[in-house]
Short mmCIF file of C-alpha atoms (C1' of nucleotides) in Angstrom, two decimals:
data_model
loop_
_atom_site.label_atom_id
_atom_site.label_comp_id
_atom_site.label_asym_id
_atom_site.label_seq_id
_atom_site.Cartn_x
_atom_site.Cartn_y
_atom_site.Cartn_z
CA MET A 1 -40.70 -59.07 -24.13
CA VAL A 2 -43.97 -59.33 -26.76
CA ASN A 3 -46.08 -61.90 -26.13
CA GLN A 4 -47.30 -59.95 -23.18
CA ALA A 5 -50.07 -58.04 -25.33
CA SER A 6 -51.58 -60.62 -26.77
CA GLU A 7 -51.74 -62.32 -23.29
CA SER A 8 -53.74 -58.84 -21.92
CA THR A 9 -55.54 -58.65 -24.36
CA GLN A 10 -56.77 -62.05 -25.26
CA GLU A 11 -59.98 -63.26 -24.96
CA SER A 12 -61.52 -62.00 -22.03
CA PRO A 13 -64.25 -63.98 -20.47
CA SER A 14 -68.22 -62.84 -21.78
CA ASP A 15 -68.51 -62.57 -18.17
CA MET A 16 -66.21 -60.64 -16.82
CA PRO A 17 -67.85 -57.33 -15.75
CA ALA A 18 -66.48 -53.80 -16.57
CA GLU A 19 -65.75 -53.18 -13.18
CA ILE A 20 -66.70 -54.41 -9.74
CA SER A 21 -67.55 -51.28 -7.26
CA GLY A 22 -65.90 -48.73 -9.09
CA LEU A 23 -62.64 -50.54 -9.81
CA ARG A 24 -61.75 -50.82 -13.52
CA MET A 25 -62.15 -55.05 -14.49
CA THR A 26 -58.54 -55.66 -15.89
CA ARG A 27 -58.05 -59.66 -17.10
CA GLN A 28 -55.15 -59.20 -14.05
CA ARG A 29 -57.86 -58.41 -11.52
CA TRP A 30 -59.98 -60.33 -12.56
CA GLU A 31 -58.23 -63.44 -12.74
CA VAL A 32 -56.74 -62.75 -9.65
CA TYR A 33 -60.97 -61.79 -7.99
CA ARG A 34 -62.10 -65.49 -9.98
CA LEU A 35 -59.54 -67.38 -8.38
CA LEU A 36 -60.26 -66.22 -4.51
CA LEU A 37 -63.74 -66.89 -5.53
CA GLU A 38 -63.19 -70.15 -6.61
CA GLN A 39 -60.85 -71.48 -3.99
CA ARG A 40 -61.88 -70.55 -1.32
CA ASP A 41 -58.72 -71.01 1.47
CA HIS A 42 -57.24 -68.34 2.54
CA PRO A 43 -54.57 -67.98 -0.12
CA THR A 44 -51.35 -65.65 0.71
CA ALA A 45 -50.32 -63.50 -2.11
CA ASN A 46 -47.67 -66.33 -3.80
CA ASP A 47 -50.81 -69.11 -3.52
CA VAL A 48 -52.20 -67.07 -5.92
CA PHE A 49 -49.47 -65.73 -7.68
CA MET A 50 -48.83 -69.31 -8.09
CA ARG A 51 -51.99 -70.65 -9.05
CA VAL A 52 -52.83 -67.54 -11.31
CA LYS A 53 -49.71 -68.48 -13.35
CA ASP A 54 -51.81 -71.49 -15.66
CA ARG A 55 -54.49 -68.74 -16.79
CA LEU A 56 -52.04 -65.95 -17.30
CA PRO A 57 -48.21 -67.27 -17.74
CA ASN A 58 -46.33 -63.85 -17.01
CA ILE A 59 -48.57 -62.52 -15.03
CA SER A 60 -45.70 -60.62 -12.41
CA LEU A 61 -45.70 -61.13 -8.32
CA ALA A 62 -45.93 -56.92 -8.37
CA THR A 63 -49.28 -57.56 -10.08
CA VAL A 64 -50.40 -59.19 -7.74
CA TYR A 65 -50.02 -57.61 -4.88
CA ASN A 66 -51.06 -54.35 -6.38
CA CYS A 67 -54.37 -56.39 -8.11
CA LEU A 68 -55.29 -57.92 -4.36
CA GLU A 69 -54.73 -54.26 -2.96
CA ALA A 70 -57.05 -52.89 -5.46
CA LEU A 71 -59.42 -55.22 -4.70
CA VAL A 72 -59.61 -55.15 -1.06
CA GLN A 73 -59.72 -51.11 -1.29
CA HIS A 74 -63.12 -51.40 -3.31
CA GLY A 75 -64.53 -54.14 -0.94
CA ALA A 76 -64.30 -56.79 -3.08
CA ILE A 77 -62.33 -58.64 -1.14
CA ARG A 78 -60.63 -58.93 2.84
CA GLN A 79 -57.38 -59.47 3.41
CA VAL A 80 -57.05 -61.61 6.43
CA ASN A 81 -53.42 -61.09 9.37
CA PHE A 82 -52.43 -64.11 11.61
CA GLU A 83 -49.96 -62.98 13.70
CA ARG A 84 -46.84 -62.27 11.79
CA GLU A 85 -47.17 -64.36 9.05
CA SER A 86 -48.30 -63.95 5.16
CA SER A 87 -51.53 -62.23 4.74
CA ARG A 88 -54.32 -64.18 3.47
CA PHE A 89 -56.76 -63.06 0.78
CA CYS A 90 -61.01 -63.88 1.47
CA PRO A 91 -63.54 -63.46 -0.82
CA ASN A 92 -66.03 -63.63 2.31
CA LEU A 93 -67.74 -60.10 2.57
CA GLU A 94 -70.35 -61.01 5.41
CA GLU A 95 -69.20 -60.15 8.59
CA HIS A 96 -66.75 -62.73 10.09
CA GLY A 97 -63.85 -63.90 11.73
CA HIS A 98 -60.93 -66.95 11.33
CA PHE A 99 -60.50 -69.58 12.80
CA HIS A 100 -56.96 -71.20 12.35
CA ASP A 101 -56.79 -74.92 13.02
CA LYS A 102 -53.11 -75.98 13.91
CA ARG A 103 -53.56 -79.11 13.41
CA SER A 104 -54.47 -79.28 9.88
CA GLY A 105 -52.91 -75.53 9.62
CA THR A 106 -56.79 -75.08 7.63
CA ILE A 107 -58.16 -71.51 7.88
CA HIS A 108 -62.28 -71.48 8.60
CA ASP A 109 -64.42 -68.16 8.70
CA VAL A 110 -66.40 -68.14 11.67
CA THR A 111 -69.37 -65.77 11.99
CA PHE A 112 -71.63 -64.99 15.35
CA LYS A 113 -74.25 -66.38 16.39
CA PRO A 114 -77.37 -65.19 15.26
CA GLY A 115 -78.22 -62.04 16.08
CA VAL A 116 -75.22 -60.99 17.85
CA GLN A 117 -73.25 -57.84 17.11
CA LEU A 118 -69.90 -57.85 18.47
CA ALA A 119 -70.35 -54.27 19.42
CA ASP A 120 -73.06 -55.39 22.25
CA VAL A 121 -70.51 -57.84 23.89
CA LEU A 122 -67.70 -55.44 24.29
CA GLU A 123 -67.00 -52.35 27.15
CA LEU A 124 -66.42 -49.22 24.69
CA PRO A 125 -67.22 -45.82 25.22
CA PRO A 126 -71.08 -44.82 23.70
CA GLY A 127 -70.35 -43.06 20.64
CA THR A 128 -68.10 -44.93 19.59
CA LEU A 129 -67.54 -45.77 16.02
CA ILE A 130 -66.13 -49.34 14.26
CA THR A 131 -64.80 -49.27 11.00
CA ASP A 132 -63.50 -52.69 10.67
CA ILE A 133 -62.86 -55.43 12.80
CA GLU A 134 -60.72 -58.76 12.85
CA ILE A 135 -61.03 -61.51 15.18
CA THR A 136 -58.97 -64.75 15.00
CA LEU A 137 -59.04 -67.96 16.86
CA ARG A 138 -56.42 -70.44 16.94
CA GLY A 139 -57.30 -73.36 18.63
CA GLU A 140 -57.60 -77.24 17.35
CA LEU A 141 -61.22 -78.13 15.72
CA PRO A 142 -62.18 -81.67 17.37
CA THR A 143 -61.41 -84.96 15.32
CA ALA A 144 -64.38 -86.89 13.76
CA HIS A 145 -64.09 -89.69 16.01
CA SER A 146 -63.59 -88.05 19.57
CA MET B 1 -16.71 -54.38 24.45
CA VAL B 2 -15.88 -54.74 27.73
CA ASN B 3 -18.33 -52.97 29.53
CA GLN B 4 -21.35 -55.02 29.10
CA ALA B 5 -20.20 -56.83 32.07
CA SER B 6 -20.25 -54.01 34.62
CA GLU B 7 -23.56 -52.80 32.88
CA SER B 8 -25.53 -56.85 33.44
CA THR B 9 -24.06 -57.07 36.79
CA GLN B 10 -24.42 -53.80 37.94
CA GLU B 11 -26.88 -52.43 40.74
CA SER B 12 -29.69 -54.76 40.23
CA PRO B 13 -32.21 -53.09 41.71
CA SER B 14 -33.73 -55.27 45.03
CA ASP B 15 -37.28 -55.46 43.43
CA MET B 16 -35.95 -57.76 40.78
CA PRO B 17 -37.80 -61.10 41.34
CA ALA B 18 -34.99 -63.99 40.35
CA GLU B 19 -37.17 -65.45 37.80
CA ILE B 20 -41.35 -64.62 36.33
CA SER B 21 -43.03 -67.86 35.74
CA GLY B 22 -39.84 -69.88 34.94
CA LEU B 23 -37.68 -67.46 33.05
CA ARG B 24 -34.69 -66.57 34.57
CA MET B 25 -34.72 -62.49 34.92
CA THR B 26 -31.85 -61.05 33.98
CA ARG B 27 -30.93 -57.61 34.04
CA GLN B 28 -32.06 -56.77 30.40
CA ARG B 29 -35.52 -58.91 30.92
CA TRP B 30 -36.54 -57.29 33.63
CA GLU B 31 -35.83 -53.45 32.84
CA VAL B 32 -38.12 -54.07 29.41
CA TYR B 33 -40.75 -56.15 31.23
CA ARG B 34 -40.50 -53.28 34.00
CA LEU B 35 -40.74 -50.29 31.15
CA LEU B 36 -43.75 -52.26 29.37
CA LEU B 37 -45.63 -52.24 33.44
CA GLU B 38 -44.52 -48.57 33.52
CA GLN B 39 -45.97 -46.75 29.93
CA ARG B 40 -48.73 -48.81 28.58
CA ASP B 41 -49.36 -47.07 25.35
CA HIS B 42 -48.40 -50.97 23.43
CA PRO B 43 -44.52 -49.42 22.36
CA THR B 44 -43.36 -51.84 19.44
CA ALA B 45 -40.01 -53.50 20.02
CA ASN B 46 -38.02 -50.15 18.39
CA ASP B 47 -39.97 -48.19 20.50
CA VAL B 48 -38.96 -50.23 23.86
CA PHE B 49 -35.32 -50.15 22.44
CA MET B 50 -35.03 -47.07 22.26
CA ARG B 51 -36.80 -46.06 25.69
CA VAL B 52 -34.80 -48.62 27.00
CA LYS B 53 -31.69 -47.07 26.50
CA ASP B 54 -31.94 -44.79 29.26
CA ARG B 55 -30.79 -47.13 31.75
CA LEU B 56 -29.45 -49.97 29.51
CA PRO B 57 -26.99 -47.65 26.92
CA ASN B 58 -25.83 -50.48 25.33
CA ILE B 59 -28.47 -52.58 25.11
CA SER B 60 -29.09 -53.85 21.22
CA LEU B 61 -31.95 -53.85 19.30
CA ALA B 62 -31.79 -57.77 18.81
CA THR B 63 -31.31 -58.04 23.02
CA VAL B 64 -34.83 -56.51 22.90
CA TYR B 65 -36.37 -58.65 20.58
CA ASN B 66 -34.89 -61.59 22.42
CA CYS B 67 -36.28 -60.31 25.60
CA LEU B 68 -39.68 -59.79 24.25
CA GLU B 69 -39.76 -63.25 22.86
CA ALA B 70 -38.66 -64.87 25.82
CA LEU B 71 -41.49 -62.52 27.59
CA VAL B 72 -44.16 -63.55 25.72
CA GLN B 73 -43.79 -67.10 25.55
CA HIS B 74 -43.09 -67.46 29.43
CA GLY B 75 -46.42 -65.53 29.53
CA ALA B 76 -45.44 -62.54 31.28
CA ILE B 77 -46.61 -59.78 28.46
CA ARG B 78 -48.79 -60.14 24.98
CA GLN B 79 -47.58 -59.24 21.35
CA VAL B 80 -50.10 -57.34 19.62
CA ASN B 81 -50.14 -57.17 16.03
CA PHE B 82 -52.53 -54.51 14.16
CA GLU B 83 -52.44 -55.17 10.33
CA ARG B 84 -48.65 -56.00 9.08
CA GLU B 85 -47.42 -53.47 11.12
CA SER B 86 -44.52 -53.71 13.41
CA SER B 87 -45.88 -56.42 16.36
CA ARG B 88 -46.86 -54.14 20.26
CA PHE B 89 -46.32 -55.32 23.47
CA CYS B 90 -48.60 -55.11 26.39
CA PRO B 91 -48.37 -56.31 29.99
CA ASN B 92 -52.11 -56.93 30.65
CA LEU B 93 -52.91 -60.16 30.80
CA GLU B 94 -56.19 -60.40 30.69
CA GLU B 95 -58.40 -61.63 28.17
CA HIS B 96 -58.95 -58.13 25.95
CA GLY B 97 -59.22 -56.73 22.59
CA HIS B 98 -57.03 -53.64 21.25
CA PHE B 99 -59.01 -50.89 19.66
CA HIS B 100 -56.98 -48.38 17.63
CA ASP B 101 -58.09 -44.94 17.29
CA LYS B 102 -57.50 -43.67 13.97
CA ARG B 103 -58.00 -39.79 15.19
CA SER B 104 -54.61 -39.83 17.76
CA GLY B 105 -53.26 -43.12 16.38
CA THR B 106 -53.34 -44.49 19.52
CA ILE B 107 -54.90 -48.22 21.23
CA HIS B 108 -56.78 -49.17 23.50
CA ASP B 109 -57.50 -52.33 25.53
CA VAL B 110 -61.20 -53.05 25.14
CA THR B 111 -62.88 -55.47 27.76
CA PHE B 112 -66.05 -58.09 27.07
CA LYS B 113 -69.23 -56.88 28.95
CA PRO B 114 -69.42 -58.53 32.34
CA GLY B 115 -69.87 -62.23 31.70
CA VAL B 116 -70.12 -62.63 28.10
CA GLN B 117 -67.82 -65.34 26.62
CA LEU B 118 -66.70 -65.10 23.02
CA ALA B 119 -66.25 -68.36 22.52
CA ASP B 120 -70.60 -68.30 23.58
CA VAL B 121 -71.39 -65.37 20.78
CA LEU B 122 -69.87 -67.63 18.27
CA GLU B 123 -70.92 -70.26 15.81
CA LEU B 124 -68.42 -72.90 16.29
CA PRO B 125 -68.15 -76.74 16.08
CA PRO B 126 -68.80 -77.95 19.77
CA GLY B 127 -65.84 -79.60 21.35
CA THR B 128 -63.24 -77.05 19.27
CA LEU B 129 -60.64 -76.34 21.53
CA ILE B 130 -60.08 -72.35 21.66
CA THR B 131 -56.13 -72.00 22.49
CA ASP B 132 -55.70 -67.93 21.37
CA ILE B 133 -57.81 -65.29 20.14
CA GLU B 134 -57.22 -61.79 18.86
CA ILE B 135 -59.78 -59.07 18.66
CA THR B 136 -58.71 -55.87 16.57
CA LEU B 137 -60.90 -53.00 16.30
CA ARG B 138 -60.07 -49.58 14.45
CA GLY B 139 -62.22 -46.45 14.63
CA GLU B 140 -63.00 -43.30 16.05
CA LEU B 141 -62.95 -43.09 19.59
CA PRO B 142 -66.21 -40.28 20.44
CA THR B 143 -64.72 -36.75 20.90
CA ALA B 144 -65.09 -34.91 24.05
CA HIS B 145 -67.49 -32.52 23.02
CA SER B 146 -69.71 -34.20 20.62
"C1'" DA C 1 -11.47 -69.34 44.53
"C1'" DG C 2 -11.50 -72.45 40.15
"C1'" DC C 3 -13.94 -75.44 36.55
"C1'" DT C 4 -17.66 -77.04 33.96
"C1'" DT C 5 -21.54 -76.47 30.91
"C1'" DG C 6 -25.46 -74.31 29.91
"C1'" DT C 7 -27.68 -69.70 28.75
"C1'" DT C 8 -27.59 -65.09 26.72
"C1'" DC C 9 -26.28 -61.06 24.97
"C1'" DA C 10 -23.93 -57.91 20.90
"C1'" DA C 11 -23.45 -57.02 16.99
"C1'" DG C 12 -24.33 -57.22 12.48
"C1'" DA C 13 -25.46 -60.56 7.89
"C1'" DA C 14 -29.57 -62.71 6.53
"C1'" DT C 15 -34.01 -63.28 5.36
"C1'" DA C 16 -38.81 -63.05 3.96
"C1'" DA C 17 -42.84 -60.04 2.84
"C1'" DT C 18 -44.04 -56.40 0.81
"C1'" DT C 19 -43.61 -52.13 -1.25
"C1'" DC C 20 -41.59 -48.78 -4.38
"C1'" DC C 21 -39.37 -47.26 -9.41
"C1'" DA C 22 -38.82 -46.14 -13.87
"C1'" DA C 23 -40.25 -48.29 -18.00
"C1'" DT C 24 -43.68 -50.16 -21.28
"C1'" DT C 25 -47.96 -51.87 -22.20
"C1'" DT C 26 -53.29 -51.19 -21.86
"C1'" DT C 27 -57.47 -49.04 -21.49
"C1'" DC C 28 -60.75 -45.41 -22.17
"C1'" DA C 29 -63.29 -41.89 -23.57
"C1'" DT C 30 -63.04 -39.23 -27.13
"C1'" DA D 1 -57.83 -44.67 -34.23
"C1'" DT D 2 -55.23 -41.40 -30.94
"C1'" DG D 3 -53.78 -39.05 -26.63
"C1'" DA D 4 -53.84 -38.95 -21.61
"C1'" DA D 5 -54.32 -41.50 -17.75
"C1'" DA D 6 -54.18 -46.10 -15.34
"C1'" DA D 7 -51.97 -50.77 -15.25
"C1'" DT D 8 -48.29 -54.21 -15.42
"C1'" DT D 9 -44.12 -56.10 -15.29
"C1'" DG D 10 -38.92 -57.08 -13.37
"C1'" DG D 11 -35.57 -55.88 -10.63
"C1'" DA D 12 -34.26 -53.08 -7.11
"C1'" DA D 13 -35.46 -51.44 -1.95
"C1'" DT D 14 -37.37 -51.51 2.39
"C1'" DT D 15 -38.36 -53.51 6.07
"C1'" DA D 16 -39.30 -55.88 10.58
"C1'" DT D 17 -37.29 -59.98 12.46
"C1'" DT D 18 -34.48 -63.56 12.54
"C1'" DC D 19 -30.33 -66.04 12.49
"C1'" DT D 20 -25.35 -66.82 13.87
"C1'" DT D 21 -21.12 -66.63 16.14
"C1'" DG D 22 -18.30 -65.44 19.27
"C1'" DA D 23 -18.12 -63.01 24.16
"C1'" DA D 24 -19.93 -62.55 28.45
"C1'" DC D 25 -22.45 -64.88 32.07
"C1'" DA D 26 -24.44 -67.98 35.91
"C1'" DA D 27 -25.02 -71.84 38.15
"C1'" DG D 28 -23.70 -75.34 40.30
"C1'" DC D 29 -19.86 -78.77 41.68
"C1'" DT D 30 -15.36 -79.85 43.83
#
DNA sequence: AGCTTGTTCAAGAATAATTCCAATTTTCAT
DNA sequence: ATGAAAATTGGAATTATTCTTGAACAAGCT
């Protein structure tokens, strides 16, 4: 396969940064990242794979996984897990949880009320160092007509 | 294999209930459940499998999965997920989260401070129905000598 | 006790998400 | 431009879990 070269070096948009927080920004990583910024519906790796093919027809699923992992490790995006389902990915870096609406199957970001810190409401030994928090809710959002 | 019969009907302890919340209590389910009650270190299905073999040498991993699923569905135990690791199982039915200590690899139950309801501290549309909550933290517990 | 019907169990095959691997290609610094 | 290091690719491999099938079992009835 020879046309991969042309795909990878082709027309990298001028707004594509050389790197994000120390991560070398390749064409593939950039397109994956941009897609997540533009479509904030918490896609799975496979969703990203199918969508990003529009722009990078030759990208492989393994590369999508690699890109997502790199972006997560460099803090550019977050990985979200619901039960044992496929991981989903989210460019919202603020501290927030996720609400899974059973009715529509959609996932929504949920923030704390102003001034609330999770560490303040949990019973933890003093001196505990929290490096990562994950909050997931399942339920039903109110219907418009109720 | 014929000795399954003898194993299954053998000496069901007199304190084994006929059922738990509508779930027919078989020897296998009972041993799995009892093990979880006695060893509250959040074992995986495979951990349970290896441990329960002491009492039921012929039990299969599939049966352990079946038992755990049945117990979860009938509300007797909870299934806990950390990232994409194997599910872990927990007999603590009170609302609580889980703290994963990076230093020791152990998992600890975390409760809310008295009077706190998670729904009170989150920004959710009024009328939202929450059916399930999962809170997981990762970090380091303070050392004894610090 | 024996029959019937629905449930559970065991063993292994199958599945799905993810990771690994080796070869090629790209990137970046020189 | 060149070479070393890093990234990409496609496919194979892995892992946790679920599915499948037939045998064993339990419960209710006669």
